[in-house]
Short mmCIF file of C-alpha atoms in Angstrom, two decimals:
data_model
loop_
_atom_site.label_atom_id
_atom_site.label_comp_id
_atom_site.label_asym_id
_atom_site.label_seq_id
_atom_site.Cartn_x
_atom_site.Cartn_y
_atom_site.Cartn_z
CA UNK Y 1300 82.08 -103.53 -93.14
CA UNK Y 1301 84.52 -103.39 -96.11
CA UNK Y 1302 87.92 -102.41 -94.80
CA UNK Y 1303 89.76 -102.53 -98.08
CA UNK Y 1304 90.76 -99.27 -99.72
CA UNK Y 1305 89.05 -97.96 -102.95
CA UNK Y 1306 90.40 -100.02 -105.82
CA UNK Y 1307 92.09 -97.06 -107.61
CA UNK Y 1308 94.30 -96.18 -104.67
CA UNK Y 1309 97.12 -98.78 -104.83
CA UNK Y 1310 97.84 -97.99 -108.35
CA UNK Y 1311 97.67 -94.33 -107.79
CA UNK Y 1312 100.19 -94.52 -104.99
CA UNK Y 1313 102.54 -96.48 -107.20
CA UNK Y 1314 102.33 -93.72 -109.90
CA UNK Y 1315 102.95 -91.08 -107.28
CA UNK Y 1316 106.02 -92.88 -105.90
CA UNK Y 1317 107.45 -93.07 -109.51
CA UNK Y 1318 106.92 -89.33 -109.87
CA UNK Y 1319 108.69 -88.70 -106.59
CA UNK Y 1320 111.70 -90.81 -107.52
CA UNK Y 1321 112.11 -89.34 -110.96
CA UNK Y 1322 111.16 -85.73 -110.51
CA UNK Y 1323 111.40 -84.69 -106.83
CA UNK Y 1324 114.27 -86.77 -105.28
CA UNK Y 1325 116.82 -85.59 -107.70
CA UNK Y 1326 115.93 -81.96 -106.94
CA UNK Y 1327 116.02 -82.69 -103.29
CA UNK Y 1328 119.47 -84.14 -103.48
CA UNK Y 1329 120.63 -81.00 -105.17
CA UNK Y 1330 119.59 -78.95 -102.18
CA UNK Y 1331 120.34 -81.59 -99.34
CA UNK Y 1332 121.05 -78.96 -96.87
CA UNK Y 1333 117.44 -78.27 -96.34
CA UNK Y 1334 116.74 -81.93 -95.30
CA UNK Y 1335 119.78 -83.17 -93.46
CA UNK Y 1336 121.13 -82.21 -90.04
CA UNK Y 1337 121.60 -78.59 -91.31
CA UNK Y 1338 117.85 -78.17 -92.28
CA UNK Y 1339 116.74 -75.83 -89.44
CA UNK Y 1340 119.56 -73.50 -89.94
CA UNK Y 1341 119.47 -73.56 -93.78
CA UNK Y 1342 115.77 -72.87 -93.81
CA UNK Y 1343 115.90 -70.01 -91.33
CA UNK Y 1344 116.57 -66.29 -92.04
CA UNK Y 1345 117.66 -65.69 -88.48
CA UNK Y 1346 118.46 -61.91 -89.16
CA UNK Y 1347 115.13 -61.21 -90.59
CA UNK Y 1348 112.69 -62.16 -87.93
CA UNK Y 1349 113.31 -65.87 -88.21
CA UNK Y 1350 111.22 -66.17 -91.23
CA UNK Y 1351 111.90 -68.83 -93.89
CA UNK Y 1352 114.67 -67.97 -96.34
CA UNK Y 1353 113.57 -66.97 -99.75
CA UNK Y 1354 115.74 -69.59 -101.46
CA UNK Y 1355 114.08 -72.36 -99.36
CA UNK Y 1356 110.57 -71.12 -100.31
CA UNK Y 1357 111.71 -70.88 -103.93
CA UNK Y 1358 112.59 -74.65 -103.87
CA UNK Y 1359 109.14 -75.44 -102.53
CA UNK Y 1360 107.53 -73.35 -105.25
CA UNK Y 1361 109.63 -75.36 -107.88
CA UNK Y 1362 108.29 -78.57 -106.37
CA UNK Y 1363 104.77 -77.47 -106.51
CA UNK Y 1364 105.34 -76.31 -110.18
CA UNK Y 1365 106.53 -79.79 -111.17
CA UNK Y 1366 103.74 -81.51 -109.23
CA UNK Y 1367 101.14 -79.31 -110.91
CA UNK Y 1368 102.51 -79.89 -114.37
CA UNK Y 1369 102.38 -83.80 -113.63
CA UNK Y 1370 98.76 -83.49 -112.47
CA UNK Y 1371 99.32 -84.24 -108.82
CA UNK Y 1372 99.21 -80.85 -107.09
CA UNK Y 1373 95.41 -80.34 -107.59
CA UNK Y 1374 94.37 -83.89 -107.09
CA UNK Y 1375 92.03 -83.16 -104.15
CA UNK Y 1376 90.26 -80.32 -105.96
CA UNK Y 1377 87.10 -80.49 -108.07
CA UNK Y 1378 87.63 -80.96 -111.78
CA UNK Y 1379 86.40 -77.51 -112.56
CA UNK Y 1380 89.60 -76.25 -110.82
CA UNK Y 1381 91.75 -78.63 -112.84
CA UNK Y 1382 91.73 -81.15 -109.96
CA UNK Y 1383 90.84 -84.81 -110.05
CA UNK Y 1384 87.91 -84.75 -107.60
CA UNK Y 1385 89.92 -86.50 -104.97
CA UNK Y 1386 87.74 -87.50 -101.95
CA UNK Y 1387 88.44 -87.14 -98.25
CA UNK Y 1388 89.34 -90.89 -98.06
CA UNK Y 1389 91.75 -90.42 -101.05
CA UNK Y 1390 93.44 -87.46 -99.38
CA UNK Y 1391 93.62 -89.35 -96.02
CA UNK Y 1392 95.40 -92.21 -97.64
CA UNK Y 1393 97.57 -90.13 -99.77
CA UNK Y 1394 98.64 -87.92 -96.79
CA UNK Y 1395 99.44 -90.90 -94.66
CA UNK Y 1396 101.44 -92.46 -97.40
CA UNK Y 1397 103.55 -89.35 -98.09
CA UNK Y 1398 104.21 -88.76 -94.41
CA UNK Y 1399 105.27 -92.31 -93.98
CA UNK Y 1400 108.09 -91.80 -96.33
CA UNK Y 1401 109.69 -89.32 -93.80
CA UNK Y 1402 111.15 -85.86 -94.39
CA UNK Y 1403 111.51 -84.89 -97.89
CA UNK Y 1404 110.85 -82.39 -100.62
CA UNK Y 1405 107.84 -84.53 -101.68
CA UNK Y 1406 106.00 -83.55 -98.39
CA UNK Y 1407 107.36 -80.96 -96.05
CA UNK Y 1408 104.72 -80.33 -93.41
CA UNK Y 1409 106.49 -77.61 -91.68
CA UNK Y 1410 105.31 -75.53 -94.61
CA UNK Y 1411 102.26 -77.53 -95.29
CA UNK Y 1412 103.79 -78.15 -98.68
CA UNK Y 1413 103.26 -81.36 -100.64
CA UNK Y 1414 103.21 -82.72 -104.15
CA UNK Y 1415 99.43 -83.15 -103.43
CA UNK Y 1416 98.26 -79.80 -102.30
CA UNK Y 1417 95.92 -79.01 -99.46
CA UNK Y 1418 93.86 -76.13 -100.46
CA UNK Y 1419 91.27 -75.39 -97.69
CA UNK Y 1420 91.23 -71.76 -98.91
CA UNK Y 1421 90.10 -72.78 -102.25
CA UNK Y 1422 87.22 -74.76 -100.76
CA UNK Y 1423 86.34 -71.78 -98.63
CA UNK Y 1424 86.26 -69.67 -101.54
CA UNK Y 1425 84.12 -72.08 -103.61
CA UNK Y 1426 81.67 -72.49 -100.87
CA UNK Y 1427 81.41 -68.80 -99.58
CA UNK Y 1428 82.79 -66.42 -102.31
CA UNK Y 1429 80.87 -64.42 -104.74
CA UNK Y 1430 81.23 -65.15 -108.36
CA UNK Y 1431 83.40 -62.08 -108.73
CA UNK Y 1432 85.66 -63.36 -105.72
CA UNK Y 1433 85.86 -66.84 -107.24
CA UNK Y 1434 87.05 -65.52 -110.51
CA UNK Y 1435 89.65 -63.29 -108.98
CA UNK Y 1436 90.84 -65.71 -106.30
CA UNK Y 1437 90.55 -69.40 -107.09
CA UNK Y 1438 93.12 -69.99 -109.69
CA UNK Y 1439 95.41 -67.44 -108.06
CA UNK Y 1440 95.32 -69.28 -104.76
CA UNK Y 1441 96.32 -72.52 -106.52
CA UNK Y 1442 99.29 -70.98 -108.47
CA UNK Y 1443 100.50 -68.92 -105.55
CA UNK Y 1444 99.87 -65.66 -107.37
CA UNK Y 1445 97.69 -64.83 -104.19
CA UNK Y 1446 97.99 -66.33 -100.85
CA UNK Y 1447 95.78 -65.95 -97.74
CA UNK Y 1448 96.91 -65.94 -93.95
CA UNK Y 1449 94.41 -66.81 -91.41
CA UNK Y 1450 93.74 -64.31 -88.73
CA UNK Y 1451 91.47 -65.77 -86.08
CA UNK Y 1452 93.60 -66.06 -82.93
CA UNK Y 1453 94.23 -62.99 -80.97
CA UNK Y 1454 96.66 -62.05 -78.12
CA UNK Y 1455 93.83 -62.52 -75.60
CA UNK Y 1456 91.80 -65.08 -77.31
CA UNK Y 1457 92.63 -68.41 -78.90
CA UNK Y 1458 90.12 -71.30 -78.67
CA UNK Y 1459 87.50 -68.91 -77.22
CA UNK Y 1460 87.27 -67.33 -80.61
CA UNK Y 1461 83.61 -65.96 -80.09
CA UNK Y 1462 85.23 -63.58 -77.57
CA UNK Y 1463 87.56 -62.02 -80.12
CA UNK Y 1464 88.08 -58.24 -79.63
CA UNK Y 1465 89.00 -57.21 -83.18
CA UNK Y 1466 86.07 -55.14 -84.63
CA UNK Y 1467 84.90 -53.98 -88.01
CA UNK Y 1468 82.52 -51.00 -88.32
CA UNK Y 1469 80.72 -49.90 -91.40
CA UNK Y 1470 81.94 -46.74 -93.05
CA UNK Y 1471 80.25 -45.61 -96.24
CA UNK Y 1472 80.72 -48.27 -98.74
CA UNK Y 1473 83.17 -50.20 -96.68
CA UNK Y 1474 84.49 -51.18 -93.32
CA UNK Y 1475 87.05 -50.01 -90.85
CA UNK Y 1476 88.85 -52.74 -88.89
CA UNK Y 1477 90.69 -52.35 -85.55
CA UNK Y 1478 92.30 -54.94 -83.49
CA UNK Y 1479 95.22 -57.43 -83.29
CA UNK Y 1480 95.86 -60.90 -84.32
CA UNK Y 1481 98.38 -63.60 -83.28
CA UNK Y 1482 100.09 -66.53 -84.90
CA UNK Y 1483 99.04 -65.52 -88.49
CA UNK Y 1484 100.71 -68.44 -90.32
CA UNK Y 1485 102.18 -67.43 -93.55
CA UNK Y 1486 101.56 -63.79 -93.33
CA UNK Y 1487 105.20 -63.03 -94.12
CA UNK Y 1488 104.50 -63.92 -97.76
CA UNK Y 1489 100.60 -63.65 -98.01
CA UNK Y 1490 99.04 -61.08 -100.24
CA UNK Y 1491 95.94 -60.98 -97.87
CA UNK Y 1492 95.10 -62.03 -94.32
CA UNK Y 1493 91.56 -63.43 -93.72
CA UNK Y 1494 90.70 -61.50 -90.64
CA UNK Y 1495 87.80 -62.34 -88.51
CA UNK Y 1496 86.23 -59.27 -86.69
CA UNK Y 1497 83.11 -58.67 -84.72
CA UNK Y 1498 80.58 -56.71 -86.74
CA UNK Y 1499 77.53 -57.09 -84.37
CA UNK Y 1500 76.46 -58.83 -81.28
CA UNK Y 1501 77.98 -59.38 -77.91
CA UNK Y 1502 81.23 -61.14 -76.74
CA UNK Y 1503 80.61 -64.91 -76.72
CA UNK Y 1504 78.11 -64.84 -79.42
CA UNK Y 1505 78.92 -66.92 -82.58
CA UNK Y 1506 76.68 -64.80 -84.76
CA UNK Y 1507 77.98 -61.28 -85.32
CA UNK Y 1508 81.57 -62.25 -86.48
CA UNK Y 1509 82.54 -61.63 -90.01
CA UNK Y 1510 85.56 -62.69 -92.31
CA UNK Y 1511 87.34 -60.00 -94.24
CA UNK Y 1512 90.03 -60.38 -97.04
CA UNK Y 1513 92.36 -57.74 -96.02
CA UNK Y 1514 95.46 -56.86 -98.25
CA UNK Y 1515 98.65 -57.19 -96.22
CA UNK Y 1516 99.83 -53.95 -97.77
CA UNK Y 1517 96.83 -52.00 -96.65
CA UNK Y 1518 97.63 -48.76 -94.63
CA UNK Y 1519 97.46 -49.52 -90.95
CA UNK Y 1520 98.16 -53.34 -91.30
CA UNK Y 1521 101.37 -54.00 -89.75
CA UNK Y 1522 103.50 -57.03 -88.57
CA UNK Y 1523 105.68 -55.90 -85.65
CA UNK Y 1524 107.27 -59.28 -85.23
CA UNK Y 1525 107.21 -63.04 -85.71
CA UNK Y 1526 107.01 -65.59 -82.82
CA UNK Y 1527 110.06 -67.78 -82.62
CA UNK Y 1528 108.79 -71.30 -82.14
CA UNK Y 1529 109.77 -74.79 -81.06
CA UNK Y 1530 110.47 -75.55 -84.79
CA UNK Y 1531 112.07 -72.90 -86.91
CA UNK Y 1532 111.86 -71.09 -89.29
CA UNK Y 1533 108.71 -69.24 -88.25
CA UNK Y 1534 105.94 -67.71 -90.28
CA UNK Y 1535 103.64 -67.01 -87.25
CA UNK Y 1536 103.28 -63.30 -87.25
CA UNK Y 1537 101.80 -60.88 -84.75
CA UNK Y 1538 99.50 -58.54 -86.65
CA UNK Y 1539 98.09 -55.12 -85.66
CA UNK Y 1540 95.20 -53.42 -87.52
CA UNK Y 1541 94.66 -49.68 -86.82
CA UNK Y 1542 91.95 -48.02 -88.85
CA UNK Y 1543 92.32 -50.55 -91.75
CA UNK Y 1544 89.87 -49.82 -94.43
CA UNK Y 1545 88.43 -52.42 -96.76
CA UNK Y 1546 85.69 -52.26 -99.28
CA UNK Y 1547 82.29 -54.00 -98.88
CA UNK Y 1548 83.34 -56.75 -101.38
CA UNK Y 1549 86.21 -57.74 -99.01
CA UNK Y 1550 83.79 -59.74 -96.86
CA UNK Y 1551 83.97 -63.53 -97.47
CA UNK Y 1552 80.67 -65.21 -96.84
CA UNK Y 1553 77.79 -63.42 -95.23
CA UNK Y 1554 78.12 -60.60 -92.82
CA UNK Y 1555 77.87 -61.83 -89.18
CA UNK Y 1556 78.28 -65.45 -90.10
CA UNK Y 1557 82.02 -65.54 -90.64
CA UNK Y 1558 82.59 -68.27 -88.23
CA UNK Y 1559 81.11 -70.73 -90.66
CA UNK Y 1560 83.89 -69.88 -93.07
CA UNK Y 1561 86.44 -70.60 -90.35
CA UNK Y 1562 84.82 -73.99 -89.45
CA UNK Y 1563 85.06 -75.03 -93.07
CA UNK Y 1564 88.76 -74.23 -93.14
CA UNK Y 1565 89.25 -76.22 -89.89
CA UNK Y 1566 87.45 -79.41 -90.74
CA UNK Y 1567 89.20 -79.58 -94.17
CA UNK Y 1568 92.47 -79.26 -92.30
CA UNK Y 1569 91.92 -81.52 -89.31
CA UNK Y 1570 91.29 -84.79 -91.14
CA UNK Y 1571 94.31 -84.32 -93.49
CA UNK Y 1572 96.31 -83.37 -90.48
CA UNK Y 1573 95.37 -86.38 -88.65
CA UNK Y 1574 96.42 -88.51 -91.65
CA UNK Y 1575 99.78 -86.84 -91.88
CA UNK Y 1576 100.39 -87.37 -88.22
CA UNK Y 1577 99.50 -91.02 -88.49
CA UNK Y 1578 101.92 -91.45 -91.44
CA UNK Y 1579 104.74 -89.70 -89.61
CA UNK Y 1580 104.01 -91.79 -86.53
CA UNK Y 1581 104.39 -95.02 -88.67
CA UNK Y 1582 107.72 -93.64 -90.01
CA UNK Y 1583 109.01 -93.27 -86.33
CA UNK Y 1584 107.82 -96.74 -85.29
CA UNK Y 1585 109.39 -98.36 -88.35
CA UNK Y 1586 112.68 -96.55 -87.81
CA UNK Y 1587 112.78 -97.61 -84.23
CA UNK Y 1588 112.11 -101.32 -85.09
CA UNK Y 1589 114.61 -101.23 -87.86
CA UNK Y 1590 117.33 -99.80 -85.58
CA UNK Y 1591 116.57 -102.27 -82.80
CA UNK Y 1592 117.08 -105.15 -85.24
CA UNK Y 1593 120.50 -103.76 -86.29
CA UNK Y 1594 121.92 -102.48 -83.04
CA UNK Y 1595 123.92 -105.10 -81.02
CA UNK Y 1596 124.14 -104.60 -77.35
CA UNK Y 1597 125.64 -106.96 -74.69
CA UNK Y 1598 126.21 -109.41 -77.55
CA UNK Y 1599 122.76 -109.60 -78.98
CA UNK Y 1600 120.25 -107.43 -81.04
CA UNK Y 1601 118.44 -104.68 -79.02
CA UNK Y 1602 115.33 -106.04 -80.33
CA UNK Y 1603 115.21 -109.23 -78.20
CA UNK Y 1604 114.68 -107.11 -75.14
CA UNK Y 1605 111.02 -106.85 -74.09
CA UNK Y 1606 111.58 -103.37 -72.67
CA UNK Y 1607 112.27 -102.40 -76.37
CA UNK Y 1608 109.53 -104.56 -77.87
CA UNK Y 1609 106.63 -103.78 -75.89
CA UNK Y 1610 106.31 -100.05 -76.10
CA UNK Y 1611 106.69 -100.29 -79.78
CA UNK Y 1612 104.01 -103.01 -80.00
CA UNK Y 1613 101.77 -100.67 -78.06
CA UNK Y 1614 102.52 -97.90 -80.47
CA UNK Y 1615 101.87 -100.18 -83.52
CA UNK Y 1616 98.60 -101.33 -82.13
CA UNK Y 1617 97.61 -97.75 -81.63
CA UNK Y 1618 98.65 -96.73 -85.09
CA UNK Y 1619 96.42 -99.46 -86.56
CA UNK Y 1620 93.34 -98.34 -84.43
CA UNK Y 1621 93.97 -94.71 -85.36
CA UNK Y 1622 94.36 -95.70 -89.09
CA UNK Y 1623 90.80 -97.16 -89.04
CA UNK Y 1624 89.51 -94.20 -87.22
CA UNK Y 1625 91.06 -91.71 -89.63
CA UNK Y 1626 89.77 -93.62 -92.73
CA UNK Y 1627 86.20 -93.91 -91.06
CA UNK Y 1628 86.17 -90.24 -90.28
CA UNK Y 1629 87.25 -89.36 -93.85
CA UNK Y 1630 84.56 -91.56 -95.39
CA UNK Y 1631 81.96 -90.16 -93.06
CA UNK Y 1632 83.16 -86.62 -94.11
CA UNK Y 1633 82.62 -87.62 -97.76
CA UNK Y 1634 79.11 -88.71 -97.16
CA UNK Y 1635 77.79 -86.05 -94.76
CA UNK Y 1636 77.88 -82.32 -94.04
CA UNK Y 1637 81.05 -81.58 -92.23
CA UNK Y 1638 79.29 -80.30 -89.10
CA UNK Y 1639 77.41 -83.60 -88.70
CA UNK Y 1640 80.60 -85.63 -88.29
CA UNK Y 1641 82.76 -83.04 -86.70
CA UNK Y 1642 82.99 -85.35 -83.52
CA UNK Y 1643 84.51 -88.07 -85.69
CA UNK Y 1644 87.10 -85.72 -87.23
CA UNK Y 1645 87.91 -84.43 -83.77
CA UNK Y 1646 88.45 -88.11 -82.41
CA UNK Y 1647 90.73 -88.88 -85.41
CA UNK Y 1648 92.62 -85.55 -85.08
CA UNK Y 1649 93.47 -85.50 -81.52
CA UNK Y 1650 94.46 -89.25 -81.21
CA UNK Y 1651 96.59 -89.11 -84.28
CA UNK Y 1652 98.51 -85.86 -83.21
CA UNK Y 1653 99.14 -87.44 -79.73
CA UNK Y 1654 100.24 -90.78 -81.33
CA UNK Y 1655 103.00 -89.21 -83.46
CA UNK Y 1656 104.43 -87.25 -80.48
CA UNK Y 1657 104.40 -90.60 -78.60
CA UNK Y 1658 105.92 -92.47 -81.49
CA UNK Y 1659 108.73 -89.95 -82.01
CA UNK Y 1660 109.61 -89.75 -78.34
CA UNK Y 1661 109.89 -93.55 -78.01
CA UNK Y 1662 111.87 -93.77 -81.26
CA UNK Y 1663 114.34 -91.26 -79.78
CA UNK Y 1664 114.66 -93.43 -76.72
CA UNK Y 1665 115.28 -96.59 -78.72
CA UNK Y 1666 117.97 -94.92 -80.89
CA UNK Y 1667 119.56 -93.27 -77.84
CA UNK Y 1668 121.95 -90.57 -78.40
CA UNK Y 1669 121.57 -90.82 -82.27
CA UNK Y 1670 117.89 -90.51 -81.94
CA UNK Y 1671 118.40 -87.22 -80.03
CA UNK Y 1672 120.62 -85.94 -82.74
CA UNK Y 1673 119.65 -83.89 -85.74
CA UNK Y 1674 121.11 -86.48 -87.97
CA UNK Y 1675 117.89 -88.48 -87.50
CA UNK Y 1676 114.46 -86.90 -88.45
CA UNK Y 1677 112.80 -87.87 -85.11
CA UNK Y 1678 113.39 -84.60 -83.47
CA UNK Y 1679 112.15 -82.60 -86.44
CA UNK Y 1680 108.99 -84.70 -86.63
CA UNK Y 1681 108.49 -84.28 -82.84
CA UNK Y 1682 108.96 -80.49 -82.90
CA UNK Y 1683 106.69 -80.15 -85.91
CA UNK Y 1684 103.84 -82.36 -84.97
CA UNK Y 1685 103.84 -81.13 -81.51
CA UNK Y 1686 102.17 -78.03 -82.65
CA UNK Y 1687 99.36 -80.03 -84.21
CA UNK Y 1688 98.19 -80.65 -80.62
CA UNK Y 1689 97.50 -77.07 -80.32
CA UNK Y 1690 96.67 -75.50 -83.84
CA UNK Y 1691 93.39 -76.09 -85.71
CA UNK Y 1692 91.78 -76.32 -82.32
CA UNK Y 1693 93.86 -77.63 -79.31
CA UNK Y 1694 93.22 -81.30 -78.39
CA UNK Y 1695 91.31 -80.19 -75.34
CA UNK Y 1696 88.88 -78.38 -77.82
CA UNK Y 1697 88.68 -81.59 -80.01
CA UNK Y 1698 87.79 -83.59 -76.75
CA UNK Y 1699 85.17 -81.04 -75.86
CA UNK Y 1700 83.60 -81.31 -79.23
CA UNK Y 1701 83.24 -85.07 -78.95
CA UNK Y 1702 81.83 -84.52 -75.32
CA UNK Y 1703 79.25 -82.15 -76.69
CA UNK Y 1704 78.01 -84.91 -79.01
CA UNK Y 1705 78.46 -87.64 -76.48
CA UNK Y 1706 76.49 -85.99 -73.71
CA UNK Y 1707 74.22 -84.14 -76.03
CA UNK Y 1708 74.77 -80.53 -75.03
CA UNK Y 1709 75.68 -77.55 -76.95
CA UNK Y 1710 75.10 -76.91 -80.64
CA UNK Y 1711 75.54 -79.49 -83.17
#
């Protein structure tokens, strides 16, 4: 087996680093309050539901504009959308590389914002949208003219998505939607919410759920509040839908087969999420090793103590194993239909997300009080990546997926 990376990637990463240093880092230094110890407070509009401040999001938009102009933002998209046909292995390596640099404007995962964009909504639209929908949506999603929140989770249903209670009933040439959604990420700025609702069948059945593109300004669509979370600001809205009417062309994909749309979104995100967690974990390990070499205690470097060495060796070994797993899963995703390798993606996802939490926690311990402070990035990394063990399918759901394949039960 060849463990070397595709030959174009080292040069590509070098070009990317040069772009970051010349175009992004100067902009970051002009707005350093969003990245130093003040970051959580500077980013959060505490008096407006805890959502991100407009100025912060404007800065992210400027970063994406520069990245798009330089040809980086759309790297992972097909060439027909102005992208460079970046593969899943390309994106995994790039995502790891960017996260390994630590917190910065080049790659701020709290907002899933990066110089190399992650566009699962565009992939969904390409695979499931009608020609009319593609024309209306694709470029607008890339530029930010339109944005789509994701309305699957409900107050009473999370991982058990087939039991969702939101319904959509045909009414003339359209649909009437009633229900509630929870943790609608990005709904504070979204033009539309991709709402999953039962259109037929019984609770627990996968078939019978449809996906609807619902305008967030539609009558009856309300966001009563946002959930304040471990890592602020929050963009996780509670959504209520009361007699919300949408036309028939608001359906994305086939009626009654909306979960296929959702699964595409999740698999595209999970492998890239895993790569980002791996990169952030490596940052934490490297920071702890560097500090242990510099810090002198009892007249000698902290690094000579086996109590410091061994946990970091264990983490470094785990990182290398996870790296191989992430790369393997990414190459398998490139070569096969995403459902055929979903167990590989799940393995990579839950192990990488667990690793970064362990690495951040251990790095805090090595750095002591400084590590616990907000003057280091460790607490921010931990608070952000801890949610990855819940979102996109909790790690228990990822393990369950692997078990289904391992024990040969359930649907493929």
